[in-house]
Tab-separated table of C-alpha atoms in Angstrom:
chain	number	residue	atom	x	y	z
R	1403	MET	CA	-23.178	-12.736	-0.348
R	1404	GLU	CA	-23.259	-12.604	3.417
R	1405	LEU	CA	-21.514	-10.389	5.851
R	1406	ARG	CA	-21.934	-8.902	9.291
R	1407	LEU	CA	-22.782	-5.222	8.856
R	1408	ASN	CA	-22.755	-2.959	11.891
R	1409	GLY	CA	-23.395	-5.881	14.159
R	1410	GLU	CA	-26.200	-7.391	12.107
R	1411	GLN	CA	-25.994	-10.523	9.969
R	1412	ARG	CA	-26.966	-9.478	6.452
R	1413	SER	CA	-27.209	-11.084	3.054
R	1414	ALA	CA	-27.725	-9.501	-0.361
R	1415	ASP	CA	-27.375	-10.223	-4.047
R	1416	VAL	CA	-24.107	-8.748	-5.174
R	1417	ASP	CA	-22.714	-8.594	-8.693
R	1418	PRO	CA	-19.263	-10.210	-8.526
R	1419	ARG	CA	-17.881	-7.228	-10.440
R	1420	MET	CA	-18.805	-4.855	-7.615
R	1421	LEU	CA	-16.279	-3.160	-5.412
R	1422	LEU	CA	-16.941	-3.431	-1.687
R	1423	VAL	CA	-17.893	0.262	-1.489
R	1424	GLU	CA	-20.464	-0.243	-4.250
R	1425	ALA	CA	-21.895	-3.351	-2.589
R	1426	LEU	CA	-22.146	-1.606	0.775
R	1427	ARG	CA	-23.990	1.342	-0.756
R	1428	ASP	CA	-26.135	-0.287	-3.422
R	1429	ALA	CA	-26.707	-3.825	-2.182
R	1430	PHE	CA	-26.637	-3.367	1.582
R	1431	GLY	CA	-28.016	0.160	1.773
R	1432	ALA	CA	-25.164	1.622	3.801
R	1433	HIS	CA	-24.525	5.027	2.258
R	1434	GLY	CA	-21.987	6.203	4.809
R	1435	PRO	CA	-18.941	5.269	2.715
R	1436	LYS	CA	-18.623	7.516	-0.332
R	1437	ILE	CA	-17.022	7.047	-3.739
R	1438	GLY	CA	-14.545	9.815	-4.503
R	1439	CYS	CA	-11.694	8.570	-6.672
R	1440	LEU	CA	-11.819	4.777	-7.126
R	1441	THR	CA	-8.022	4.740	-6.906
R	1442	GLY	CA	-7.546	4.599	-3.139
R	1443	ASP	CA	-6.320	8.176	-2.904
R	1444	CYS	CA	-9.162	10.207	-1.376
R	1445	GLY	CA	-10.196	7.969	1.527
R	1446	ALA	CA	-13.920	8.793	1.335
R	1447	CYS	CA	-14.664	5.059	1.113
R	1448	THR	CA	-12.798	4.132	4.326
R	1449	VAL	CA	-14.663	1.626	6.512
R	1450	ARG	CA	-13.698	-1.102	8.989
R	1451	VAL	CA	-13.396	-4.687	7.811
R	1452	ASP	CA	-12.592	-7.351	10.409
R	1453	GLY	CA	-11.398	-4.658	12.796
R	1454	ALA	CA	-8.997	-2.841	10.468
R	1455	ILE	CA	-9.621	0.281	8.434
R	1456	VAL	CA	-9.775	-0.394	4.734
R	1457	LYS	CA	-10.243	1.742	1.648
R	1458	SER	CA	-13.259	-0.144	0.383
R	1459	CYS	CA	-12.894	0.994	-3.235
R	1460	LEU	CA	-9.763	-1.173	-3.372
R	1461	LYS	CA	-11.536	-4.299	-2.218
R	1462	LEU	CA	-13.694	-6.588	-4.294
R	1463	ALA	CA	-17.091	-7.160	-2.718
R	1464	VAL	CA	-16.677	-10.919	-3.043
R	1465	ALA	CA	-13.426	-10.731	-1.091
R	1466	ALA	CA	-15.438	-9.545	1.939
R	1467	GLU	CA	-17.652	-12.646	2.087
R	1468	GLY	CA	-18.290	-13.427	5.747
R	1469	ALA	CA	-16.450	-10.356	6.985
R	1470	ASP	CA	-17.349	-8.130	9.914
R	1471	VAL	CA	-17.898	-4.658	8.478
R	1472	GLN	CA	-18.517	-1.361	10.203
R	1473	THR	CA	-19.694	1.734	8.347
R	1474	LEU	CA	-20.684	5.247	9.422
R	1475	GLU	CA	-24.125	3.966	10.315
R	1476	GLY	CA	-22.607	1.704	12.946
R	1477	LEU	CA	-20.542	4.256	14.840
R	1478	ALA	CA	-23.302	5.028	17.304
R	1479	ASP	CA	-26.786	3.862	18.148
R	1480	ASP	CA	-29.742	5.401	16.334
R	1481	GLY	CA	-30.104	9.062	17.126
R	1482	GLY	CA	-26.802	9.220	18.943
R	1483	LEU	CA	-23.350	10.431	18.057
R	1484	SER	CA	-20.027	8.886	18.956
R	1485	ALA	CA	-17.527	11.049	20.841
R	1486	LEU	CA	-15.628	11.638	17.600
R	1487	GLN	CA	-18.788	12.529	15.690
R	1488	GLN	CA	-19.750	14.991	18.411
R	1489	ALA	CA	-16.274	16.496	18.323
R	1490	PHE	CA	-16.411	16.912	14.523
R	1491	TRP	CA	-19.744	18.676	15.012
R	1492	ASP	CA	-18.445	20.922	17.772
R	1493	SER	CA	-15.286	21.853	15.856
R	1494	HIS	CA	-17.071	22.479	12.533
R	1495	ALA	CA	-14.838	19.790	11.094
R	1496	PHE	CA	-16.966	19.212	7.990
R	1497	GLN	CA	-18.812	21.360	5.439
R	1498	CYS	CA	-20.021	19.329	2.484
R	1499	GLY	CA	-19.556	16.174	4.528
R	1500	TYR	CA	-18.161	14.047	1.716
R	1501	CYS	CA	-14.881	13.213	3.461
R	1502	LEU	CA	-16.508	12.941	6.870
R	1503	SER	CA	-17.228	9.227	7.014
R	1504	GLY	CA	-13.709	8.329	5.932
R	1505	MET	CA	-12.176	10.875	8.310
R	1506	LEU	CA	-14.090	9.407	11.245
R	1507	PHE	CA	-12.681	5.971	10.500
R	1508	ALA	CA	-9.134	7.251	10.086
R	1509	ALA	CA	-9.523	9.123	13.372
R	1510	GLY	CA	-11.030	6.142	15.148
R	1511	ASP	CA	-8.151	3.967	13.999
R	1512	LEU	CA	-5.635	6.507	15.320
R	1513	LEU	CA	-7.250	6.646	18.746
R	1514	GLU	CA	-7.094	2.871	18.941
R	1515	ARG	CA	-3.418	2.788	18.014
R	1516	VAL	CA	-2.099	5.759	19.948
R	1517	ASP	CA	-3.058	6.933	23.429
R	1518	SER	CA	-2.115	10.613	23.261
R	1519	PRO	CA	-1.353	11.395	19.632
R	1520	THR	CA	0.733	14.399	18.757
R	1521	ASP	CA	-0.514	16.791	16.114
R	1522	ALA	CA	1.964	15.193	13.704
R	1523	GLU	CA	0.446	11.791	14.414
R	1524	ILE	CA	-3.057	13.152	13.918
R	1525	ARG	CA	-2.081	14.665	10.589
R	1526	GLU	CA	-0.373	11.444	9.545
R	1527	ALA	CA	-3.487	9.477	10.461
R	1528	ILE	CA	-5.638	11.555	8.119
R	1529	SER	CA	-2.973	11.805	5.399
R	1530	GLY	CA	-4.890	9.258	3.336
R	1531	ASN	CA	-8.109	11.269	3.470
R	1532	LEU	CA	-8.634	14.322	1.271
R	1533	CYS	CA	-10.869	17.241	2.268
R	1534	ARG	CA	-11.666	20.075	-0.131
R	1535	CYS	CA	-13.622	22.241	2.273
R	1536	THR	CA	-12.186	22.668	5.750
R	1537	GLY	CA	-8.460	23.092	5.254
R	1538	TYR	CA	-7.975	20.207	7.717
R	1539	ASP	CA	-7.300	22.317	10.826
R	1540	PRO	CA	-10.818	21.904	12.285
R	1541	ILE	CA	-10.543	18.155	11.682
R	1542	VAL	CA	-7.233	18.013	13.545
R	1543	GLU	CA	-8.779	20.068	16.345
R	1544	ALA	CA	-11.768	17.733	16.573
R	1545	ILE	CA	-9.540	14.680	16.851
R	1546	ARG	CA	-7.229	16.411	19.317
R	1547	SER	CA	-10.173	17.284	21.537
R	1548	VAL	CA	-11.238	13.640	21.805
R	1549	ALA	CA	-7.695	12.373	22.237
R	1550	SER	CA	-6.939	14.551	25.254
E	742	MET	CA	-18.393	-1.676	-11.110
E	743	ILE	CA	-15.631	-3.526	-12.903
E	744	PRO	CA	-16.553	-3.576	-16.604
E	745	THR	CA	-15.481	-7.130	-17.426
E	746	ARG	CA	-16.557	-10.495	-16.074
E	747	PHE	CA	-13.994	-12.647	-14.330
E	748	ALA	CA	-13.877	-15.765	-12.222
E	749	TYR	CA	-12.798	-15.170	-8.634
E	750	GLU	CA	-10.651	-17.648	-6.748
E	751	ALA	CA	-9.237	-17.423	-3.246
E	752	PRO	CA	-6.844	-20.412	-3.005
E	753	GLY	CA	-5.810	-21.736	0.381
E	754	GLY	CA	-2.109	-21.950	-0.402
E	755	ALA	CA	0.656	-21.304	-2.940
E	756	GLU	CA	0.339	-24.721	-4.596
E	757	GLU	CA	-3.375	-24.256	-5.215
E	758	ALA	CA	-2.725	-20.717	-6.497
E	759	VAL	CA	-0.081	-21.958	-8.938
E	760	ALA	CA	-2.440	-24.619	-10.289
E	761	ILE	CA	-5.053	-21.958	-10.999
E	762	LEU	CA	-2.508	-19.604	-12.571
E	763	ASP	CA	-1.154	-22.380	-14.753
E	764	ALA	CA	-4.576	-23.368	-16.040
E	765	ALA	CA	-5.979	-19.892	-16.683
E	766	ALA	CA	-5.608	-18.023	-19.958
E	767	GLU	CA	-5.138	-14.509	-18.531
E	768	PRO	CA	-4.995	-14.660	-14.756
E	769	ARG	CA	-4.295	-11.711	-12.463
E	770	VAL	CA	-2.940	-12.163	-8.953
E	771	LEU	CA	-4.556	-10.008	-6.284
E	772	ALA	CA	-2.856	-9.221	-2.987
E	773	GLY	CA	-3.775	-5.910	-1.327
E	774	GLY	CA	-5.535	-4.606	-4.396
E	775	THR	CA	-4.048	-1.126	-4.312
E	776	TRP	CA	-2.762	-1.443	-7.889
E	777	VAL	CA	-4.862	-4.294	-9.276
E	778	VAL	CA	-8.387	-3.249	-8.293
E	779	PRO	CA	-8.211	0.226	-9.878
E	780	GLU	CA	-6.825	-1.412	-13.027
E	781	LEU	CA	-9.738	-3.840	-13.067
E	782	GLY	CA	-12.119	-0.940	-12.537
E	783	SER	CA	-10.724	1.182	-15.353
E	784	GLY	CA	-10.609	-1.769	-17.726
E	785	ALA	CA	-6.841	-1.503	-18.045
E	786	SER	CA	-6.661	-5.089	-16.822
E	787	ARG	CA	-9.143	-7.659	-18.139
E	788	PRO	CA	-8.251	-11.047	-16.639
E	789	ASP	CA	-10.314	-14.188	-16.992
E	790	VAL	CA	-9.486	-15.201	-13.431
E	791	VAL	CA	-8.578	-13.096	-10.415
E	792	VAL	CA	-6.523	-15.115	-7.954
E	793	ASP	CA	-6.908	-13.547	-4.512
E	794	LEU	CA	-4.108	-14.450	-2.097
E	795	ARG	CA	-5.987	-13.381	1.053
E	796	ARG	CA	-6.188	-16.939	2.417
E	797	ALA	CA	-2.991	-18.321	0.877
E	798	GLY	CA	-0.955	-17.891	4.062
E	799	LEU	CA	1.825	-15.909	2.407
E	800	GLY	CA	1.980	-13.026	4.860
E	801	THR	CA	4.336	-14.268	7.546
E	802	ILE	CA	7.647	-12.730	8.556
E	803	ALA	CA	10.167	-15.176	10.025
E	804	ALA	CA	13.840	-15.384	10.931
E	805	GLY	CA	16.102	-17.593	8.821
E	806	GLU	CA	19.833	-18.355	8.962
E	807	GLY	CA	21.245	-14.854	8.901
E	808	THR	CA	18.213	-13.804	6.915
E	809	VAL	CA	14.642	-12.656	7.318
E	810	MET	CA	11.955	-14.296	5.182
E	811	VAL	CA	9.193	-11.838	4.377
E	812	GLY	CA	6.062	-13.359	2.883
E	813	ALA	CA	4.861	-11.846	-0.378
E	814	THR	CA	1.567	-10.694	1.083
E	815	ALA	CA	3.078	-9.127	4.211
E	816	THR	CA	1.612	-5.618	4.376
E	817	TYR	CA	3.446	-2.387	5.099
E	818	ALA	CA	1.680	-2.402	8.472
E	819	ASP	CA	3.045	-5.912	9.114
E	820	LEU	CA	6.558	-4.644	8.347
E	821	ILE	CA	6.097	-1.599	10.583
E	822	GLY	CA	4.812	-3.708	13.462
E	823	SER	CA	7.425	-6.448	13.164
E	824	ALA	CA	10.236	-6.420	15.743
E	825	LEU	CA	12.261	-8.666	13.409
E	826	VAL	CA	12.040	-6.136	10.584
E	827	ARG	CA	12.684	-3.201	12.890
E	828	GLU	CA	15.805	-4.799	14.345
E	829	ARG	CA	17.268	-6.733	11.424
E	830	LEU	CA	16.058	-4.805	8.360
E	831	PRO	CA	15.934	-1.200	9.557
E	832	LEU	CA	16.078	0.207	6.000
E	833	LEU	CA	12.972	-1.786	5.094
E	834	HIS	CA	11.325	-0.671	8.325
E	835	GLU	CA	12.063	2.966	7.566
E	836	MET	CA	10.715	2.586	4.033
E	837	ALA	CA	7.497	1.000	5.276
E	838	GLY	CA	6.975	3.795	7.791
E	839	GLY	CA	7.109	6.363	5.000
E	840	ILE	CA	4.539	4.758	2.696
E	841	THR	CA	1.845	7.280	1.870
E	842	GLY	CA	-1.902	6.880	1.636
E	843	GLY	CA	-2.650	6.620	5.332
E	844	TRP	CA	-2.930	3.615	7.600
E	845	ALA	CA	-5.616	1.931	5.508
E	846	ILE	CA	-3.172	1.729	2.601
E	847	ARG	CA	-0.436	0.523	4.960
E	848	GLY	CA	-2.743	-2.262	6.044
E	849	GLN	CA	-3.739	-3.192	2.507
E	850	GLY	CA	-0.618	-2.720	0.373
E	851	THR	CA	1.809	-5.659	0.313
E	852	ILE	CA	5.545	-5.868	-0.282
E	853	GLY	CA	5.148	-8.587	-2.920
E	854	GLY	CA	2.353	-6.766	-4.691
E	855	SER	CA	4.448	-3.629	-4.865
E	856	LEU	CA	7.462	-5.528	-6.191
E	857	ILE	CA	5.471	-7.301	-8.896
E	858	ALA	CA	3.731	-4.049	-9.885
E	859	ALA	CA	7.296	-2.872	-10.589
E	860	ARG	CA	6.315	0.762	-10.840
E	861	PRO	CA	9.130	3.295	-10.957
E	862	GLN	CA	6.968	5.515	-8.693
E	863	SER	CA	7.300	3.134	-5.804
E	864	ASP	CA	9.582	2.619	-2.817
E	865	VAL	CA	9.810	-1.161	-2.733
E	866	PRO	CA	11.822	-2.212	-5.806
E	867	ALA	CA	14.902	-0.049	-5.147
E	868	VAL	CA	14.947	-0.807	-1.423
E	869	LEU	CA	14.805	-4.546	-2.062
E	870	VAL	CA	17.703	-4.218	-4.513
E	871	ALA	CA	19.690	-2.218	-1.962
E	872	LEU	CA	19.085	-4.923	0.636
E	873	GLY	CA	20.186	-7.725	-1.676
E	874	ALA	CA	16.803	-9.394	-1.557
E	875	VAL	CA	16.189	-12.734	-3.246
E	876	ALA	CA	12.745	-13.461	-4.674
E	877	HIS	CA	11.260	-16.890	-4.015
E	878	VAL	CA	8.933	-17.967	-6.785
E	879	ALA	CA	6.629	-20.987	-6.910
E	880	GLY	CA	5.685	-22.563	-10.209
E	881	ALA	CA	4.054	-25.631	-11.703
E	882	ASP	CA	7.504	-27.141	-12.385
E	883	GLY	CA	8.718	-26.436	-8.871
E	884	GLY	CA	10.178	-23.268	-7.448
E	885	ARG	CA	13.128	-21.025	-8.067
E	886	ALA	CA	14.941	-18.228	-6.314
E	887	LEU	CA	16.432	-15.235	-8.072
E	888	PRO	CA	17.944	-11.923	-7.063
E	889	VAL	CA	15.387	-9.134	-7.269
E	890	PRO	CA	17.229	-7.206	-10.042
E	891	ASP	CA	16.840	-10.277	-12.280
E	892	LEU	CA	13.093	-10.276	-11.629
E	893	LEU	CA	12.623	-6.620	-12.601
E	894	THR	CA	12.918	-6.711	-16.369
E	895	GLY	CA	11.421	-3.321	-17.105
E	896	PRO	CA	8.932	-0.734	-15.852
E	897	MET	CA	5.745	-2.580	-14.859
E	898	GLN	CA	7.379	-5.801	-16.092
E	899	THR	CA	8.725	-8.823	-14.315
E	900	GLY	CA	10.397	-12.002	-15.445
E	901	LEU	CA	7.690	-14.213	-13.947
E	902	ALA	CA	6.773	-16.997	-16.325
E	903	ARG	CA	3.276	-18.320	-16.909
E	904	GLY	CA	1.951	-20.049	-13.821
E	905	GLU	CA	4.554	-18.543	-11.505
E	906	LEU	CA	3.829	-16.822	-8.224
E	907	LEU	CA	6.068	-14.746	-5.969
E	908	THR	CA	5.777	-16.305	-2.507
E	909	ALA	CA	8.443	-14.607	-0.401
E	910	LEU	CA	11.405	-12.265	-0.236
E	911	GLU	CA	14.524	-13.518	1.484
E	912	LEU	CA	16.635	-10.695	2.867
E	913	PRO	CA	20.064	-10.962	4.472
E	914	VAL	CA	20.104	-9.359	7.893
E	915	GLN	CA	21.299	-5.788	7.479
E	916	ILE	CA	24.694	-4.895	8.871
E	917	GLY	CA	26.128	-1.437	9.266
E	918	THR	CA	24.197	1.742	8.630
E	919	HIS	CA	21.877	3.000	5.920
E	920	GLY	CA	20.435	6.167	4.500
E	921	TYR	CA	17.116	6.496	2.704
E	922	VAL	CA	15.887	9.534	0.837
E	923	LYS	CA	12.575	9.951	-0.921
E	924	LEU	CA	11.876	12.932	-3.182
E	925	LYS	CA	8.241	13.850	-3.677
E	926	ARG	CA	6.224	17.009	-4.273
E	927	GLY	CA	3.597	16.719	-1.575
E	928	ALA	CA	3.320	14.803	1.664
E	929	SER	CA	0.872	12.348	0.189
E	930	SER	CA	2.295	11.955	-3.294
E	931	TRP	CA	4.161	9.023	-4.740
E	932	PRO	CA	7.945	9.263	-4.887
E	933	ILE	CA	9.499	10.947	-7.886
E	934	ALA	CA	12.822	9.363	-7.010
E	935	THR	CA	14.397	7.522	-4.105
E	936	ALA	CA	17.943	6.769	-3.026
E	937	ALA	CA	18.984	3.965	-0.676
E	938	ALA	CA	22.538	3.706	0.642
E	939	VAL	CA	23.964	0.915	2.772
E	940	ALA	CA	27.340	1.221	4.492
E	941	VAL	CA	29.539	-1.018	6.608
E	942	ASP	CA	32.178	0.469	8.912
E	943	GLY	CA	31.752	3.858	7.299
E	944	VAL	CA	32.294	2.524	3.786
E	945	LEU	CA	29.440	2.635	1.299
E	946	THR	CA	28.650	-0.848	0.028
E	947	ARG	CA	25.456	-0.252	-1.971
E	948	LEU	CA	23.770	2.731	-3.519
E	949	VAL	CA	20.509	2.234	-5.392
E	950	LEU	CA	18.289	4.827	-7.039
E	951	GLY	CA	14.585	4.248	-7.562
E	952	GLY	CA	12.266	6.160	-9.866
E	953	VAL	CA	14.978	7.768	-12.010
E	954	ALA	CA	14.771	5.023	-14.615
E	955	GLY	CA	12.286	2.265	-15.448
E	956	THR	CA	13.954	-0.128	-13.017
E	957	PRO	CA	16.178	0.499	-9.969
E	958	VAL	CA	19.630	1.823	-10.841
E	959	GLU	CA	22.523	0.466	-8.836
E	960	LEU	CA	25.410	2.900	-8.705
E	961	GLU	CA	29.043	2.247	-7.957
E	962	PRO	CA	29.390	3.447	-4.337
E	963	GLU	CA	31.998	6.025	-5.418
E	964	ASP	CA	29.484	7.516	-7.844
E	965	ALA	CA	27.586	9.412	-5.153
E	966	THR	CA	28.079	12.819	-6.703
E	967	MET	CA	27.806	11.893	-10.356
E	968	ALA	CA	25.160	9.618	-11.685
E	969	GLU	CA	24.840	8.552	-15.298
E	970	ILE	CA	21.241	7.585	-15.895
E	971	HIS	CA	20.411	5.735	-19.097
E	972	ASP	CA	16.763	5.883	-20.225
E	973	PRO	CA	15.563	8.164	-17.441
E	974	TRP	CA	11.921	7.744	-16.464
E	975	ASP	CA	9.393	10.323	-17.613
E	976	ASP	CA	5.821	10.673	-16.330
E	977	GLU	CA	3.304	13.173	-14.992
E	978	LEU	CA	5.180	13.478	-11.699
E	979	ALA	CA	8.395	14.732	-13.320
E	980	PRO	CA	10.088	14.777	-16.714
E	981	ALA	CA	13.207	12.765	-17.494
E	982	ALA	CA	15.509	15.784	-17.332
E	983	TYR	CA	14.387	16.501	-13.777
E	984	ARG	CA	15.105	12.962	-12.672
E	985	VAL	CA	18.557	13.050	-14.246
E	986	ALA	CA	19.212	16.338	-12.456
E	987	VAL	CA	18.170	15.099	-9.015
E	988	ALA	CA	19.792	11.671	-9.221
E	989	GLY	CA	23.250	12.809	-8.121
E	990	PRO	CA	22.091	15.047	-5.231
E	991	LEU	CA	19.723	12.355	-3.956
E	992	ALA	CA	22.460	9.754	-4.055
E	993	ALA	CA	24.740	12.136	-2.167
E	994	ARG	CA	22.061	12.762	0.474
E	995	ALA	CA	21.507	9.048	1.018
E	996	ARG	CA	25.252	8.541	1.238
E	997	ARG	CA	25.563	11.290	3.853
E	998	LYS	CA	22.749	9.753	5.888
E	999	ALA	CA	24.523	6.401	5.798
E	1000	ILE	CA	28.072	7.506	6.576
E	1001	GLY	CA	27.727	11.118	7.654
E	1002	GLY	CA	29.995	13.916	6.520
């Protein structure tokens, strides 16, 4: 199948039984999105497809034929960090890092939708992403620091 | 990886979709995928053909004569962002704004998909019953329209015949006030039970409970404080006795939200 991945036209052999998250990781080599639950609950697989955030474990790979996909690897140029990534670093907003990719996409989507999000809006934006390490407060702080 | 092989089709319209559904042995319709894809992945669902509605053009929301036509694949995000829904179907708008799972789920989950999944642990079925929604169904022999309660024949069961496809929900424009209550354990959990009340001029006209039984339970409006639930629903979220116990209080809360006092 073909898709545009982080700005680059790519093609790869994909088993039609693959989920999009599996295809991104195993066929296209983008390991940013993680597999956590396969039921759309944990959010670790969140990426952008055609501009919108999507839980990629709920999408068939074949359904993304020709789509424009952004993963963790595409958030900043090589060696750089996006403002959100830097903020997550500065606020110690990750420990094991498993939820991090998904959190960054949920946060990025929020900042696109809302100019000055309240804490309630920040928490609602990450309500579809589970974190077992941080207790969420550093994540909220990281997002708040970029939003203001 | 999904354990079984299946053919994948993405028809360009309802007619094409119906033709595929009619010809397949065990087809499965795919809208947002929030229910269907995990079932494919676990092997709980083993279709021979997956019919993906992503290009079938069934996601529009449009005004009708005193009604709003909501396409089957309209997402929760579409409902939230629609001025028509916000102004003319405020109960539906409120429901959509409370769907859990984050904004990715709101952008993926569809109103039609949720209705056809017919899960008790879901907001959509009871709200559509409370709003008097009519389901528009396309089929090989033509189409039909039926009130949503007639479509919901049991938990996870609908009265769709072979080759039939839900294409839209037709909802009368809401009049009066409403109250919606959703009982759940955690902020991101599915509802254990819901109650939707609609009132006109301070008089309750509809009161529908979701999640307390296998299908939505419509109560007599005067029954707000006492609810007789036959075959209460039992699952890992809550046992049947709990649902029977909360039914009355939830109905009363929804009633108070709709008419105050």
